[in-house]
Amino acid sequence: MSDILKLLDKAPIWKTLTQTPKQIAELEARVAALEAKPREAEHLHTCGQCGQPASVTAVRDHPTFGVFGKKIRTITCQAGHAIEYDWKPE
Ligand SMILES: [Zn+2]
């Protein structure tokens, strides 16, 4: 732990990062966005019930929030499970 910190302390980029908390916050937000993307896609391609390959088979307006552009996507797998997910298209 401390060895790693010592190493990082010698790296110019690390010093820059520690001196600019705003940049760190921006980087954290970017990492969070990147980490969220695969998870977002995964639930559209894998059944949440049995883990088999699945795909989007239907999209409809959200009954309550459809007026705000919110949708509901139905994900159906090979075993016939149909799971609905709220979806807000960007
Ligand atoms: Zn399934």
Coordinates of C-alpha atoms and ligand atoms in Angstrom, one line a residue:
M1 CA 0.0 0.0 0.0
S2 CA 2.6 2.6 1.1
D3 CA 5.0 1.4 -1.6
I4 CA 2.4 2.0 -4.2
L5 CA 1.7 5.5 -2.8
K6 CA 5.4 6.3 -2.9
L7 CA 5.6 5.2 -6.5
L8 CA 2.6 7.2 -7.4
D9 CA 4.0 10.2 -5.6
K10 CA 7.0 10.1 -8.0
A11 CA 4.8 10.0 -11.0
P12 CA 4.2 13.6 -12.4
I13 CA 0.7 12.7 -13.5
W14 CA -0.3 11.6 -10.0
K15 CA 1.0 14.9 -8.5
T16 CA -1.1 16.8 -11.0
L17 CA -4.1 14.8 -10.1
T18 CA -3.7 15.3 -6.4
Q19 CA -3.3 19.0 -6.8
T20 CA -6.5 19.3 -8.8
P21 CA -9.5 17.8 -7.0
K22 CA -11.9 19.1 -9.7
Q23 CA -10.1 17.1 -12.4
I24 CA -10.3 14.0 -10.1
A25 CA -14.1 14.5 -9.7
E26 CA -14.4 14.8 -13.5
L27 CA -12.3 11.7 -14.0
E28 CA -14.4 9.8 -11.4
A29 CA -17.6 10.8 -13.2
R30 CA -16.1 9.6 -16.5
V31 CA -15.0 6.3 -15.0
A32 CA -18.5 5.8 -13.4
A33 CA -20.1 6.5 -16.8
L34 CA -17.8 4.0 -18.5
E35 CA -18.4 1.4 -15.8
A36 CA -22.1 1.9 -16.1
K37 CA -22.2 1.3 -19.9
P38 CA -21.4 -2.4 -20.0
R39 CA -23.9 -3.1 -17.2
E40 CA -26.5 -1.2 -19.1
A41 CA -25.9 -3.2 -22.3
E42 CA -25.5 -6.5 -20.5
H43 CA -29.0 -6.7 -19.1
L44 CA -30.3 -6.2 -22.7
H45 CA -28.4 -9.2 -24.0
T46 CA -28.6 -11.6 -21.0
C47 CA -31.6 -12.9 -19.3
G48 CA -31.8 -11.6 -15.7
Q49 CA -33.6 -14.8 -14.7
C50 CA -31.6 -17.7 -16.3
G51 CA -28.6 -15.9 -17.8
Q52 CA -29.3 -17.1 -21.4
P53 CA -28.8 -14.9 -24.4
A54 CA -31.7 -12.4 -24.7
S55 CA -32.7 -9.5 -26.8
V56 CA -35.1 -6.6 -26.9
T57 CA -38.4 -7.8 -28.3
A58 CA -40.6 -4.8 -27.6
V59 CA -40.5 -1.1 -26.8
R60 CA -43.5 0.8 -25.6
D61 CA -44.2 4.1 -23.9
H62 CA -44.1 4.1 -20.1
P63 CA -47.7 4.1 -18.8
T64 CA -47.0 7.0 -16.4
F65 CA -43.9 8.7 -17.6
G66 CA -44.2 8.1 -21.4
V67 CA -45.1 11.8 -21.8
F68 CA -41.6 12.6 -20.6
G69 CA -40.0 10.2 -23.2
K70 CA -39.7 7.3 -20.8
K71 CA -40.1 3.8 -22.4
I72 CA -40.4 0.2 -21.3
R73 CA -38.3 -2.3 -23.1
T74 CA -39.2 -6.0 -23.0
I75 CA -36.2 -8.4 -23.0
T76 CA -37.0 -11.9 -24.0
C77 CA -34.6 -14.9 -23.7
Q78 CA -34.4 -18.2 -25.5
A79 CA -36.2 -19.9 -22.6
G80 CA -39.1 -17.5 -23.0
H81 CA -38.6 -15.3 -19.9
A82 CA -39.8 -11.8 -20.7
I83 CA -38.5 -9.1 -18.4
E84 CA -39.4 -5.4 -18.7
Y85 CA -36.9 -2.6 -18.0
D86 CA -37.6 1.1 -17.8
W87 CA -35.6 3.0 -20.4
K88 CA -35.0 6.7 -20.9
P89 CA -33.5 7.2 -24.3
E90 CA -30.8 9.9 -24.3
Ligands
ZN1 ZN -34.4 -16.6 -19.2

